[in-house]
C-alpha atoms as a PDB file:
ATOM      1  CA  MET A   1      40.028  14.233  10.572  1.00  0.00           C
ATOM      2  CA  LEU A   2      37.246  14.961   8.028  1.00  0.00           C
ATOM      3  CA  ALA A   3      38.008  14.512   4.324  1.00  0.00           C
ATOM      4  CA  ALA A   4      35.720  16.146   1.739  1.00  0.00           C
ATOM      5  CA  SER A   5      34.613  14.398  -1.433  1.00  0.00           C
ATOM      6  CA  GLU A   6      34.364  16.063  -4.848  1.00  0.00           C
ATOM      7  CA  CYS A   7      31.538  18.557  -5.327  1.00  0.00           C
ATOM      8  CA  SER A   8      28.436  17.128  -7.001  1.00  0.00           C
ATOM      9  CA  LYS A   9      28.189  20.169  -9.312  1.00  0.00           C
ATOM     10  CA  SER A  10      30.721  22.454 -10.916  1.00  0.00           C
ATOM     11  CA  CYS A  11      28.466  25.497 -10.376  1.00  0.00           C
ATOM     12  CA  GLY A  12      25.006  26.479  -9.183  1.00  0.00           C
ATOM     13  CA  GLY A  13      25.363  25.022  -5.673  1.00  0.00           C
ATOM     14  CA  GLY A  14      26.402  21.406  -5.218  1.00  0.00           C
ATOM     15  CA  LEU A  15      27.096  19.158  -2.245  1.00  0.00           C
ATOM     16  CA  GLN A  16      30.214  17.439  -0.993  1.00  0.00           C
ATOM     17  CA  ALA A  17      30.310  14.862   1.745  1.00  0.00           C
ATOM     18  CA  ALA A  18      32.788  15.157   4.598  1.00  0.00           C
ATOM     19  CA  LYS A  19      33.591  11.789   6.147  1.00  0.00           C
ATOM     20  CA  ALA A  20      36.002  10.823   8.897  1.00  0.00           C
ATOM     21  CA  VAL A  21      39.342   9.200   7.993  1.00  0.00           C
ATOM     22  CA  CYS A  22      42.141   8.009  10.262  1.00  0.00           C
ATOM     23  CA  THR A  23      45.540   9.661   9.602  1.00  0.00           C
ATOM     24  CA  ARG A  24      48.903   9.699  11.318  1.00  0.00           C
ATOM     25  CA  GLU A  25      50.358  12.934  12.701  1.00  0.00           C
ATOM     26  CA  GLY A  26      52.883  13.264   9.902  1.00  0.00           C
ATOM     27  CA  GLY A  27      50.201  12.798   7.263  1.00  0.00           C
ATOM     28  CA  GLY A  28      48.893   9.836   5.318  1.00  0.00           C
ATOM     29  CA  HIS A  29      45.933   7.492   5.835  1.00  0.00           C
ATOM     30  CA  VAL A  30      46.145   4.493   8.178  1.00  0.00           C
ATOM     31  CA  PRO A  31      43.605   1.708   8.968  1.00  0.00           C
ATOM     32  CA  GLU A  32      40.589   2.880  10.980  1.00  0.00           C
ATOM     33  CA  LYS A  33      41.398   0.475  13.823  1.00  0.00           C
ATOM     34  CA  ARG A  34      44.364   2.713  14.686  1.00  0.00           C
ATOM     35  CA  CYS A  35      41.833   5.430  15.684  1.00  0.00           C
ATOM     36  CA  ASN A  36      39.470   3.186  17.713  1.00  0.00           C
ATOM     37  CA  HIS A  37      40.524   4.908  20.946  1.00  0.00           C
ATOM     38  CA  LEU A  38      39.364   8.279  19.586  1.00  0.00           C
ATOM     39  CA  GLU A  39      35.841   9.640  19.116  1.00  0.00           C
ATOM     40  CA  LYS A  40      34.896   9.423  15.453  1.00  0.00           C
ATOM     41  CA  PRO A  41      33.698  12.758  13.975  1.00  0.00           C
ATOM     42  CA  THR A  42      30.190  12.778  12.527  1.00  0.00           C
ATOM     43  CA  ALA A  43      30.023  12.778   8.733  1.00  0.00           C
ATOM     44  CA  ARG A  44      28.232  15.760   7.228  1.00  0.00           C
ATOM     45  CA  SER A  45      27.558  17.396   3.891  1.00  0.00           C
ATOM     46  CA  MET A  46      28.519  20.924   2.837  1.00  0.00           C
ATOM     47  CA  ARG A  47      27.525  23.285   0.060  1.00  0.00           C
ATOM     48  CA  CYS A  48      30.159  23.843  -2.619  1.00  0.00           C
ATOM     49  CA  ASN A  49      30.626  25.654  -5.933  1.00  0.00           C
ATOM     50  CA  VAL A  50      27.811  28.068  -5.051  1.00  0.00           C
ATOM     51  CA  ARG A  51      28.594  30.535  -7.855  1.00  0.00           C
ATOM     52  CA  PRO A  52      25.851  30.713 -10.544  1.00  0.00           C
ATOM     53  CA  CYS A  53      26.323  28.663 -13.707  1.00  0.00           C
ATOM     54  CA  PRO A  54      26.692  30.483 -17.044  1.00  0.00           C
ATOM     55  CA  ALA A  55      23.370  31.094 -18.793  1.00  0.00           C
ATOM     56  CA  GLU A  56      22.713  28.779 -21.765  1.00  0.00           C
ATOM     57  CA  TRP A  57      20.145  28.475 -24.535  1.00  0.00           C
ATOM     58  CA  GLU A  58      17.574  25.720 -23.976  1.00  0.00           C
ATOM     59  CA  TYR A  59      15.641  24.313 -26.934  1.00  0.00           C
ATOM     60  CA  GLY A  60      12.306  22.526 -26.916  1.00  0.00           C
ATOM     61  CA  PRO A  61      11.334  19.771 -29.369  1.00  0.00           C
ATOM     62  CA  TRP A  62      10.292  20.692 -32.901  1.00  0.00           C
ATOM     63  CA  GLY A  63       6.545  20.982 -33.353  1.00  0.00           C
ATOM     64  CA  PRO A  64       4.526  19.424 -36.152  1.00  0.00           C
ATOM     65  CA  CYS A  65       4.956  20.610 -39.729  1.00  0.00           C
ATOM     66  CA  SER A  66       2.463  23.321 -40.667  1.00  0.00           C
ATOM     67  CA  ALA A  67       1.579  21.494 -43.892  1.00  0.00           C
ATOM     68  CA  THR A  68       0.320  17.927 -44.220  1.00  0.00           C
ATOM     69  CA  CYS A  69       1.851  17.805 -47.679  1.00  0.00           C
ATOM     70  CA  GLY A  70       4.255  20.011 -49.563  1.00  0.00           C
ATOM     71  CA  PRO A  71       6.509  22.699 -48.004  1.00  0.00           C
ATOM     72  CA  GLY A  72       5.702  24.066 -44.538  1.00  0.00           C
ATOM     73  CA  THR A  73       7.360  25.237 -41.339  1.00  0.00           C
ATOM     74  CA  GLN A  74       7.751  23.884 -37.826  1.00  0.00           C
ATOM     75  CA  ALA A  75       8.563  25.782 -34.632  1.00  0.00           C
ATOM     76  CA  ARG A  76      10.152  25.145 -31.249  1.00  0.00           C
ATOM     77  CA  THR A  77      10.568  27.061 -28.003  1.00  0.00           C
ATOM     78  CA  VAL A  78      13.923  28.750 -27.288  1.00  0.00           C
ATOM     79  CA  ALA A  79      14.718  30.262 -23.876  1.00  0.00           C
ATOM     80  CA  CYS A  80      17.789  31.534 -22.037  1.00  0.00           C
ATOM     81  CA  ARG A  81      18.036  29.647 -18.730  1.00  0.00           C
ATOM     82  CA  GLN A  82      20.487  29.583 -15.849  1.00  0.00           C
ATOM     83  CA  HIS A  83      21.178  27.555 -12.707  1.00  0.00           C
ATOM     84  CA  ILE A  84      21.603  30.322 -10.130  1.00  0.00           C
ATOM     85  CA  SER A  85      21.690  28.361  -6.873  1.00  0.00           C
ATOM     86  CA  ALA A  86      20.694  25.021  -5.381  1.00  0.00           C
ATOM     87  CA  THR A  87      17.124  26.303  -4.867  1.00  0.00           C
ATOM     88  CA  MET A  88      16.837  28.376  -8.045  1.00  0.00           C
ATOM     89  CA  THR A  89      17.522  25.873 -10.828  1.00  0.00           C
ATOM     90  CA  ASN A  90      16.832  26.201 -14.537  1.00  0.00           C
ATOM     91  CA  MET A  91      15.579  29.774 -14.145  1.00  0.00           C
ATOM     92  CA  LYS A  92      14.425  31.698 -17.215  1.00  0.00           C
ATOM     93  CA  VAL A  93      16.583  34.845 -17.462  1.00  0.00           C
ATOM     94  CA  ASN A  94      16.951  37.727 -19.882  1.00  0.00           C
ATOM     95  CA  ASP A  95      18.177  36.713 -23.345  1.00  0.00           C
ATOM     96  CA  ALA A  96      21.140  39.088 -22.983  1.00  0.00           C
ATOM     97  CA  ALA A  97      22.600  36.775 -20.303  1.00  0.00           C
ATOM     98  CA  CYS A  98      23.287  34.034 -22.888  1.00  0.00           C
ATOM     99  CA  LEU A  99      26.567  34.790 -24.657  1.00  0.00           C
ATOM    100  CA  GLY A 100      26.299  32.302 -27.529  1.00  0.00           C
ATOM    101  CA  GLN A 101      24.232  32.893 -30.664  1.00  0.00           C
ATOM    102  CA  ARG A 102      20.618  31.811 -30.316  1.00  0.00           C
ATOM    103  CA  GLY A 103      19.493  28.944 -32.534  1.00  0.00           C
ATOM    104  CA  ALA A 104      16.554  29.228 -34.924  1.00  0.00           C
ATOM    105  CA  ARG A 105      12.999  29.127 -33.579  1.00  0.00           C
ATOM    106  CA  THR A 106      11.551  27.897 -36.907  1.00  0.00           C
ATOM    107  CA  GLN A 107      12.759  25.747 -39.768  1.00  0.00           C
ATOM    108  CA  PRO A 108      11.317  24.617 -43.096  1.00  0.00           C
ATOM    109  CA  CYS A 109       9.790  21.156 -43.400  1.00  0.00           C
ATOM    110  CA  ASN A 110       8.350  19.118 -46.268  1.00  0.00           C
ATOM    111  CA  GLN A 111       5.835  16.287 -45.971  1.00  0.00           C
ATOM    112  CA  GLY A 112       6.195  15.243 -49.602  1.00  0.00           C
ATOM    113  CA  SER A 113       4.336  16.355 -52.717  1.00  0.00           C
ATOM    114  CA  CYS A 114       0.586  16.800 -52.597  1.00  0.00           C
ATOM    115  CA  SER A 115      -0.728  14.142 -55.016  1.00  0.00           C
ATOM    116  CA  ALA A 116      -3.871  14.493 -57.099  1.00  0.00           C
ATOM    117  CA  ALA A 117      -5.221  11.407 -55.350  1.00  0.00           C
ATOM    118  CA  ARG A 118      -6.094  13.484 -52.292  1.00  0.00           C
ATOM    119  CA  VAL A 119      -8.243  15.774 -54.378  1.00  0.00           C
ATOM    120  CA  GLY A 120     -10.000  12.732 -55.761  1.00  0.00           C
ATOM    121  CA  GLU A 121     -11.102  11.854 -52.244  1.00  0.00           C
ATOM    122  CA  LEU A 122     -13.381  14.931 -52.164  1.00  0.00           C
ATOM    123  CA  PRO A 123     -17.188  14.532 -52.588  1.00  0.00           C
ATOM    124  CA  GLN A 124     -18.189  13.987 -56.186  1.00  0.00           C
ATOM    125  CA  ASP A 125     -21.052  16.527 -56.063  1.00  0.00           C
ATOM    126  CA  GLY A 126     -18.679  19.537 -56.335  1.00  0.00           C
ATOM    127  CA  PRO A 127     -18.037  21.578 -59.466  1.00  0.00           C
ATOM    128  CA  GLN A 128     -16.731  19.443 -62.334  1.00  0.00           C
ATOM    129  CA  GLY A 129     -14.643  20.045 -65.402  1.00  0.00           C
ATOM    130  CA  GLY A 130     -13.031  23.450 -65.724  1.00  0.00           C
ATOM    131  CA  ALA A 131     -15.307  25.199 -63.249  1.00  0.00           C
ATOM    132  CA  GLN A 132     -13.604  27.161 -60.476  1.00  0.00           C
ATOM    133  CA  GLY A 133     -13.780  25.303 -57.160  1.00  0.00           C
ATOM    134  CA  HIS A 134     -13.734  26.558 -53.586  1.00  0.00           C
ATOM    135  CA  TRP A 135     -11.398  25.820 -50.725  1.00  0.00           C
ATOM    136  CA  LEU A 136     -12.210  23.207 -48.071  1.00  0.00           C
ATOM    137  CA  THR A 137     -10.515  22.886 -44.665  1.00  0.00           C
ATOM    138  CA  THR A 138     -10.435  20.440 -41.778  1.00  0.00           C
ATOM    139  CA  ALA A 139     -10.736  21.454 -38.125  1.00  0.00           C
ATOM    140  CA  TRP A 140      -7.677  22.899 -36.385  1.00  0.00           C
ATOM    141  CA  THR A 141      -5.507  20.427 -34.495  1.00  0.00           C
ATOM    142  CA  GLU A 142      -5.139  20.702 -30.721  1.00  0.00           C
ATOM    143  CA  GLY A 143      -1.614  22.127 -30.806  1.00  0.00           C
ATOM    144  CA  CYS A 144      -1.888  24.168 -27.594  1.00  0.00           C
ATOM    145  CA  ALA A 145      -2.924  21.858 -24.793  1.00  0.00           C
ATOM    146  CA  CYS A 146      -0.835  24.040 -22.470  1.00  0.00           C
ATOM    147  CA  GLY A 147       1.445  26.939 -23.281  1.00  0.00           C
ATOM    148  CA  SER A 148       2.458  28.116 -26.759  1.00  0.00           C
ATOM    149  CA  GLY A 149       2.545  26.118 -29.973  1.00  0.00           C
ATOM    150  CA  VAL A 150       1.255  25.806 -33.528  1.00  0.00           C
ATOM    151  CA  GLN A 151      -2.141  24.553 -34.723  1.00  0.00           C
ATOM    152  CA  THR A 152      -2.483  23.001 -38.188  1.00  0.00           C
ATOM    153  CA  ARG A 153      -5.262  21.904 -40.542  1.00  0.00           C
ATOM    154  CA  ARG A 154      -5.592  20.412 -44.007  1.00  0.00           C
ATOM    155  CA  VAL A 155      -6.660  22.482 -47.016  1.00  0.00           C
ATOM    156  CA  ALA A 156      -8.052  21.082 -50.268  1.00  0.00           C
ATOM    157  CA  CYS A 157      -9.760  22.371 -53.399  1.00  0.00           C
ATOM    158  CA  SER A 158     -13.259  21.102 -54.215  1.00  0.00           C
ATOM    159  CA  ALA A 159     -12.486  21.048 -57.938  1.00  0.00           C
ATOM    160  CA  ALA A 160      -9.587  20.842 -60.316  1.00  0.00           C
ATOM    161  CA  SER A 161      -8.520  24.420 -59.557  1.00  0.00           C
ATOM    162  CA  CYS A 162      -9.140  27.114 -56.941  1.00  0.00           C
ATOM    163  CA  ASP A 163      -8.085  30.750 -56.537  1.00  0.00           C
ATOM    164  CA  GLY A 164      -4.560  30.553 -55.102  1.00  0.00           C
ATOM    165  CA  GLY A 165      -4.801  34.044 -53.622  1.00  0.00           C
ATOM    166  CA  GLN A 166      -7.739  32.940 -51.437  1.00  0.00           C
ATOM    167  CA  ARG A 167      -6.081  29.737 -50.121  1.00  0.00           C
ATOM    168  CA  PRO A 168      -6.694  29.471 -46.318  1.00  0.00           C
ATOM    169  CA  ALA A 169      -3.747  29.264 -43.937  1.00  0.00           C
ATOM    170  CA  GLU A 170      -2.643  25.761 -42.948  1.00  0.00           C
ATOM    171  CA  SER A 171      -1.042  26.784 -39.632  1.00  0.00           C
ATOM    172  CA  ARG A 172      -1.367  29.426 -36.928  1.00  0.00           C
ATOM    173  CA  PRO A 173       0.383  30.157 -33.625  1.00  0.00           C
ATOM    174  CA  CYS A 174      -1.620  29.584 -30.467  1.00  0.00           C
ATOM    175  CA  ALA A 175      -1.252  30.013 -26.720  1.00  0.00           C
ATOM    176  CA  ARG A 176      -3.264  28.817 -23.765  1.00  0.00           C
ATOM    177  CA  VAL A 177      -2.845  29.763 -20.114  1.00  0.00           C
ATOM    178  CA  CYS A 178      -1.804  26.753 -18.052  1.00  0.00           C
ATOM    179  CA  ARG A 179      -3.858  27.152 -14.887  1.00  0.00           C
ATOM    180  CA  GLU A 180      -1.721  24.731 -12.895  1.00  0.00           C
ATOM    181  CA  ALA A 181       1.068  27.318 -13.011  1.00  0.00           C
ATOM    182  CA  HIS A 182       1.134  30.048 -10.371  1.00  0.00           C
ATOM    183  CA  TRP A 183       3.042  33.212  -9.552  1.00  0.00           C
ATOM    184  CA  PHE A 184       5.898  33.177  -7.039  1.00  0.00           C
ATOM    185  CA  SER A 185       7.329  36.353  -5.519  1.00  0.00           C
ATOM    186  CA  GLY A 186      10.611  36.561  -3.597  1.00  0.00           C
ATOM    187  CA  PRO A 187      11.524  38.874  -0.702  1.00  0.00           C
ATOM    188  CA  TRP A 188      11.693  42.633  -1.217  1.00  0.00           C
ATOM    189  CA  SER A 189      15.151  44.130  -1.653  1.00  0.00           C
ATOM    190  CA  PRO A 190      16.387  46.824   0.754  1.00  0.00           C
ATOM    191  CA  CYS A 191      15.169  50.339   0.004  1.00  0.00           C
ATOM    192  CA  SER A 192      17.373  52.050  -2.600  1.00  0.00           C
ATOM    193  CA  THR A 193      17.901  55.043  -0.282  1.00  0.00           C
ATOM    194  CA  ARG A 194      18.865  55.214   3.386  1.00  0.00           C
ATOM    195  CA  CYS A 195      16.392  58.015   3.946  1.00  0.00           C
ATOM    196  CA  GLY A 196      13.696  59.727   1.948  1.00  0.00           C
ATOM    197  CA  PRO A 197      11.770  58.269  -1.037  1.00  0.00           C
ATOM    198  CA  GLY A 198      13.283  55.193  -2.749  1.00  0.00           C
ATOM    199  CA  ARG A 199      12.370  51.997  -4.613  1.00  0.00           C
ATOM    200  CA  GLN A 200      12.236  48.296  -3.702  1.00  0.00           C
ATOM    201  CA  THR A 201      12.265  45.350  -6.105  1.00  0.00           C
ATOM    202  CA  ARG A 202      11.716  41.604  -5.819  1.00  0.00           C
ATOM    203  CA  PRO A 203      11.854  38.634  -8.229  1.00  0.00           C
ATOM    204  CA  VAL A 204       8.507  37.508  -9.673  1.00  0.00           C
ATOM    205  CA  LEU A 205       8.422  34.117 -11.414  1.00  0.00           C
ATOM    206  CA  CYS A 206       5.816  31.884 -13.006  1.00  0.00           C
ATOM    207  CA  LEU A 207       6.256  28.395 -11.534  1.00  0.00           C
ATOM    208  CA  ARG A 208       4.886  25.029 -12.542  1.00  0.00           C
ATOM    209  CA  ALA A 209       5.916  21.865 -10.718  1.00  0.00           C
ATOM    210  CA  LYS A 210       8.515  23.946  -8.837  1.00  0.00           C
ATOM    211  CA  ALA A 211      10.219  24.994 -12.095  1.00  0.00           C
ATOM    212  CA  ALA A 212      10.157  28.419 -13.765  1.00  0.00           C
ATOM    213  CA  VAL A 213       8.198  28.617 -17.029  1.00  0.00           C
ATOM    214  CA  ASP A 214       7.350  31.414 -19.465  1.00  0.00           C
ATOM    215  CA  ASP A 215       5.191  34.163 -17.933  1.00  0.00           C
ATOM    216  CA  HIS A 216       2.279  33.565 -20.309  1.00  0.00           C
ATOM    217  CA  HIS A 217       1.520  30.301 -18.472  1.00  0.00           C
ATOM    218  CA  CYS A 218       0.301  32.369 -15.483  1.00  0.00           C
ATOM    219  CA  ALA A 219      -2.688  34.711 -15.460  1.00  0.00           C
ATOM    220  CA  ASP A 220      -1.437  38.218 -16.200  1.00  0.00           C
ATOM    221  CA  HIS A 221      -4.045  39.964 -14.023  1.00  0.00           C
ATOM    222  CA  GLU A 222      -2.809  37.982 -10.981  1.00  0.00           C
ATOM    223  CA  ARG A 223       0.860  38.958 -11.397  1.00  0.00           C
ATOM    224  CA  PRO A 224       2.311  40.346  -8.112  1.00  0.00           C
ATOM    225  CA  LEU A 225       4.077  43.709  -8.043  1.00  0.00           C
ATOM    226  CA  ALA A 226       7.810  43.511  -8.799  1.00  0.00           C
ATOM    227  CA  GLU A 227       8.580  47.115  -7.735  1.00  0.00           C
ATOM    228  CA  ARG A 228       7.194  49.555  -5.169  1.00  0.00           C
ATOM    229  CA  ALA A 229       7.988  52.850  -3.483  1.00  0.00           C
ATOM    230  CA  CYS A 230       9.620  52.848  -0.038  1.00  0.00           C
ATOM    231  CA  GLU A 231      10.966  55.217   2.609  1.00  0.00           C
ATOM    232  CA  GLU A 232      13.073  53.961   5.506  1.00  0.00           C
ATOM    233  CA  ARG A 233      12.822  57.253   7.396  1.00  0.00           C
ATOM    234  CA  PRO A 234      12.578  60.966   6.617  1.00  0.00           C
ATOM    235  CA  CYS A 235      15.922  62.539   5.764  1.00  0.00           C
ATOM    236  CA  GLY A 236      17.165  65.157   8.230  1.00  0.00           C
ATOM    237  CA  GLY A 237      17.735  68.749   7.225  1.00  0.00           C
ATOM    238  CA  GLN A 238      20.829  69.779   5.267  1.00  0.00           C
ATOM    239  CA  TRP A 239      22.572  73.110   4.966  1.00  0.00           C
ATOM    240  CA  PHE A 240      22.142  74.970   1.665  1.00  0.00           C
ATOM    241  CA  SER A 241      24.051  78.106   0.746  1.00  0.00           C
ATOM    242  CA  SER A 242      23.846  80.621  -2.112  1.00  0.00           C
ATOM    243  CA  GLU A 243      26.687  82.169  -4.091  1.00  0.00           C
ATOM    244  CA  TRP A 244      28.687  84.895  -2.350  1.00  0.00           C
ATOM    245  CA  GLY A 245      27.376  88.419  -2.888  1.00  0.00           C
ATOM    246  CA  THR A 246      29.385  91.492  -3.866  1.00  0.00           C
ATOM    247  CA  CYS A 247      31.673  93.247  -1.387  1.00  0.00           C
ATOM    248  CA  GLU A 248      30.092  96.076   0.574  1.00  0.00           C
ATOM    249  CA  GLU A 249      33.447  97.863   0.994  1.00  0.00           C
ATOM    250  CA  GLU A 250      37.008  97.458  -0.249  1.00  0.00           C
ATOM    251  CA  CYS A 251      37.763  94.954   2.492  1.00  0.00           C
ATOM    252  CA  GLY A 252      34.357  93.473   3.102  1.00  0.00           C
ATOM    253  CA  PRO A 253      32.293  92.067   4.449  1.00  0.00           C
ATOM    254  CA  GLN A 254      30.901  89.661   1.823  1.00  0.00           C
ATOM    255  CA  SER A 255      27.721  87.709   2.615  1.00  0.00           C
ATOM    256  CA  ARG A 256      25.526  84.873   1.310  1.00  0.00           C
ATOM    257  CA  GLN A 257      22.293  83.145   2.328  1.00  0.00           C
ATOM    258  CA  VAL A 258      22.473  79.961   4.408  1.00  0.00           C
ATOM    259  CA  ARG A 259      19.334  77.881   4.962  1.00  0.00           C
ATOM    260  CA  CYS A 260      18.459  74.570   6.631  1.00  0.00           C
ATOM    261  CA  LEU A 261      16.124  72.585   4.314  1.00  0.00           C
ATOM    262  CA  ASP A 262      14.636  69.057   4.415  1.00  0.00           C
ATOM    263  CA  GLU A 263      14.529  66.477   1.566  1.00  0.00           C
ATOM    264  CA  LYS A 264      11.573  68.341   0.002  1.00  0.00           C
ATOM    265  CA  ASN A 265      13.373  71.712   0.199  1.00  0.00           C
ATOM    266  CA  ARG A 266      11.179  72.938   3.031  1.00  0.00           C
ATOM    267  CA  PRO A 267      12.597  74.919   6.004  1.00  0.00           C
ATOM    268  CA  ALA A 268      13.866  72.557   8.723  1.00  0.00           C
ATOM    269  CA  GLU A 269      15.254  72.922  12.236  1.00  0.00           C
ATOM    270  CA  ASP A 270      17.314  69.728  12.648  1.00  0.00           C
ATOM    271  CA  CYS A 271      20.525  70.640  10.769  1.00  0.00           C
ATOM    272  CA  VAL A 272      23.800  70.098  12.653  1.00  0.00           C
ATOM    273  CA  LYS A 273      24.639  73.575  13.929  1.00  0.00           C
ATOM    274  CA  ASP A 274      28.403  72.947  14.046  1.00  0.00           C
ATOM    275  CA  GLU A 275      28.328  72.216  10.298  1.00  0.00           C
ATOM    276  CA  LYS A 276      26.595  75.472   9.352  1.00  0.00           C
ATOM    277  CA  PRO A 277      28.501  77.227   6.530  1.00  0.00           C
ATOM    278  CA  VAL A 278      29.872  80.740   7.163  1.00  0.00           C
ATOM    279  CA  ALA A 279      27.416  83.391   6.015  1.00  0.00           C
ATOM    280  CA  ARG A 280      29.833  86.405   6.123  1.00  0.00           C
ATOM    281  CA  ARG A 281      33.539  86.722   5.338  1.00  0.00           C
ATOM    282  CA  PRO A 282      36.139  89.301   4.289  1.00  0.00           C
ATOM    283  CA  CYS A 283      36.367  89.873   0.544  1.00  0.00           C
ATOM    284  CA  SER A 284      38.974  87.869  -1.325  1.00  0.00           C
ATOM    285  CA  SER A 285      40.675  91.107  -2.364  1.00  0.00           C
ATOM    286  CA  CYS A 286      41.150  91.899   1.325  1.00  0.00           C
ATOM    287  CA  SER A 287      43.705  89.144   1.959  1.00  0.00           C
ATOM    288  CA  LYS A 288      46.420  90.878  -0.055  1.00  0.00           C
ATOM    289  CA  SER A 289      45.738  94.235   1.554  1.00  0.00           C
ATOM    290  CA  LEU A 290      45.818  92.646   4.995  1.00  0.00           C
ATOM    291  CA  GLU A 291      49.263  91.219   4.317  1.00  0.00           C
ATOM    292  CA  GLN A 292      50.537  94.550   3.013  1.00  0.00           C
ATOM    293  CA  ASN A 293      49.028  96.674   5.797  1.00  0.00           C
ATOM    294  CA  VAL A 294      51.836  95.932   8.233  1.00  0.00           C
ATOM    295  CA  VAL A 295      52.227  99.550   9.316  1.00  0.00           C
ATOM    296  CA  GLY A 296      49.209 101.202  10.725  1.00  0.00           C
ATOM    297  CA  SER A 297      48.245 103.428  13.480  1.00  0.00           C
ATOM    298  CA  GLU A 298      45.911 104.022  16.336  1.00  0.00           C
ATOM    299  CA  LEU A 299      47.064 100.980  18.319  1.00  0.00           C
ATOM    300  CA  PRO A 300      46.154 102.598  21.632  1.00  0.00           C
ATOM    301  CA  ARG A 301      42.710 103.526  20.272  1.00  0.00           C
ATOM    302  CA  ALA A 302      42.192 100.022  18.816  1.00  0.00           C
ATOM    303  CA  GLN A 303      43.165  98.490  22.148  1.00  0.00           C
ATOM    304  CA  LEU A 304      40.720 100.716  24.025  1.00  0.00           C
ATOM    305  CA  LEU A 305      37.835 100.011  21.656  1.00  0.00           C
ATOM    306  CA  ALA A 306      38.513  96.285  21.610  1.00  0.00           C
ATOM    307  CA  ARG A 307      38.685  96.067  25.390  1.00  0.00           C
ATOM    308  CA  GLN A 308      35.417  97.944  25.652  1.00  0.00           C
ATOM    309  CA  ASP A 309      33.810  95.502  23.214  1.00  0.00           C
ATOM    310  CA  HIS A 310      35.345  92.592  25.094  1.00  0.00           C
ATOM    311  CA  GLU A 311      33.294  93.514  28.118  1.00  0.00           C
ATOM    312  CA  VAL A 312      30.103  92.975  26.096  1.00  0.00           C
ATOM    313  CA  GLU A 313      28.387  89.721  26.985  1.00  0.00           C
ATOM    314  CA  ASN A 314      29.013  86.726  24.605  1.00  0.00           C
ATOM    315  CA  CYS A 315      32.055  88.356  23.030  1.00  0.00           C
ATOM    316  CA  ARG A 316      33.844  85.790  20.825  1.00  0.00           C
ATOM    317  CA  ASP A 317      35.858  85.511  17.612  1.00  0.00           C
ATOM    318  CA  SER A 318      33.594  84.557  14.715  1.00  0.00           C
ATOM    319  CA  LEU A 319      36.064  84.944  11.827  1.00  0.00           C
ATOM    320  CA  ARG A 320      38.780  82.443  10.895  1.00  0.00           C
ATOM    321  CA  ASP A 321      41.394  85.095  10.077  1.00  0.00           C
ATOM    322  CA  CYS A 322      41.323  87.115  13.294  1.00  0.00           C
ATOM    323  CA  GLY A 323      45.095  86.750  13.651  1.00  0.00           C
ATOM    324  CA  LEU A 324      45.563  88.314  10.236  1.00  0.00           C
ATOM    325  CA  VAL A 325      43.138  91.108  11.179  1.00  0.00           C
ATOM    326  CA  LEU A 326      45.242  91.819  14.268  1.00  0.00           C
ATOM    327  CA  ARG A 327      48.555  91.946  12.337  1.00  0.00           C
ATOM    328  CA  ALA A 328      47.014  94.207   9.680  1.00  0.00           C
ATOM    329  CA  ARG A 329      45.925  96.767  12.303  1.00  0.00           C
ATOM    330  CA  LEU A 330      42.247  96.443  11.378  1.00  0.00           C
ATOM    331  CA  CYS A 331      40.886  96.254  14.922  1.00  0.00           C
ATOM    332  CA  THR A 332      39.842  99.908  14.673  1.00  0.00           C
ATOM    333  CA  ASN A 333      37.241  98.819  12.095  1.00  0.00           C
ATOM    334  CA  ARG A 334      34.066  98.080  14.041  1.00  0.00           C
ATOM    335  CA  TYR A 335      33.106  95.117  11.777  1.00  0.00           C
ATOM    336  CA  TYR A 336      36.398  93.313  12.446  1.00  0.00           C
ATOM    337  CA  ARG A 337      36.600  94.523  16.045  1.00  0.00           C
ATOM    338  CA  THR A 338      33.202  92.992  16.948  1.00  0.00           C
ATOM    339  CA  ARG A 339      33.879  89.728  15.070  1.00  0.00           C
ATOM    340  CA  CYS A 340      37.404  89.394  16.477  1.00  0.00           C
ATOM    341  CA  CYS A 341      36.766  91.021  19.840  1.00  0.00           C
ATOM    342  CA  VAL A 342      38.754  88.430  21.832  1.00  0.00           C
ATOM    343  CA  THR A 343      41.801  88.719  19.560  1.00  0.00           C
ATOM    344  CA  CYS A 344      41.571  92.503  19.264  1.00  0.00           C
ATOM    345  CA  SER A 345      41.385  92.864  23.061  1.00  0.00           C
ATOM    346  CA  LYS A 346      44.891  91.421  23.230  1.00  0.00           C
ATOM    347  CA  VAL A 347      46.355  94.428  21.369  1.00  0.00           C
ATOM    348  CA  THR A 348      49.264  95.840  23.369  1.00  0.00           C
ATOM    349  CA  PRO A 349      50.133  99.556  23.183  1.00  0.00           C
END
C-alpha cells in the first residue's frame, strides 16, 4: 500500500510524498522482503493543504534616517501579502484582507546632536560675526535605485545663524519605475451573465523575478485591462404584461396588454408561445356571482347556440373556468359561449 508523508505546508498548496510500504492484511507494517513477490507501487507526490493562507502584514527594512544629525524620521514599506496557491505565492492583496493592525510605516530617529564643529568645516570666506548667513546643502543621496524610498541630504548654515523658516528639507520621498518588472495578466473570468451584456474580469499583477511587487514598479501606460464588456449570446424574447384594465361589464371580460420583447425592450418573435400570459379573463367580481347563479334559464337555447358555435372551425376552450361558466348558466352569453364553446356544447336539455 501507499503511505503519505506529512504535508510540506500547512496552507497555500504543499506537497506530500506517497511511498510504498509492506503491511499485513490485519494491519501493521512488516519488513519489505515479505512483499517481494508483489509488484511494488510507484512512489508519487500529491498536492495537499491547498486552501489559501491567511493574509499577513509584511514589513521591509527601515530606510536611512532623514537627518544626518539631530532628530529625523525613517520609513519602511508595509504591504498585505498572502500565499494563495502553490503557483501564486506572496501575492500583494488588498489591505482589508489582513486582520491584524498594521504596523507603522515611519518612526522617529536621532543621529545625535549637531555639533558646532560641523559648521566650522564650512569655507572661511562666508559672512562672519553676527551677519545673517545662508543655507548650504549637499546633493541628494541615491535612495531610489528601484522602487520607492527616501532621499536625504545634509544642510548647514554658512554663518553663525540662518533664518530657520527658510531651512531646506533634509529628506524627500522618491520613486523610480523598475524596468525589469513587467505586467502579468491571468485568464478572463466567465461572463457575468448567461445572455445579453455582461462583464469579465481577470487578475493583473506587476511581477519581478516571478514575484508580485507594488504596481508602481511597472509602467502605468502598459497596464493590461482588468475588466471588459462581454456577451455570450443575445437573450431570447420574454413575455411582458401590463396591469389588468377595468371590467367592461359586471362579469367581464377584463383585458391587459401582452407583448414579446427582447433584452433591449424591442418587439421579438421568439418567446415561448405556451408560456404566454392570459390577455383576457372574467372580472374578479364575477367569481362570486358565478357561484351564486346556480338557477338560470334558457338551457335549451344555450345548448343550441353552443352547438352551433361548436361547428365553427378551431372551436376550443380558451378560459380556465369554463366548468364554472357551465354551472352558472352563462353559456347564453356570447363572450363565454365562444371562449368555452367545447364545454358549452355539452349542455344537456
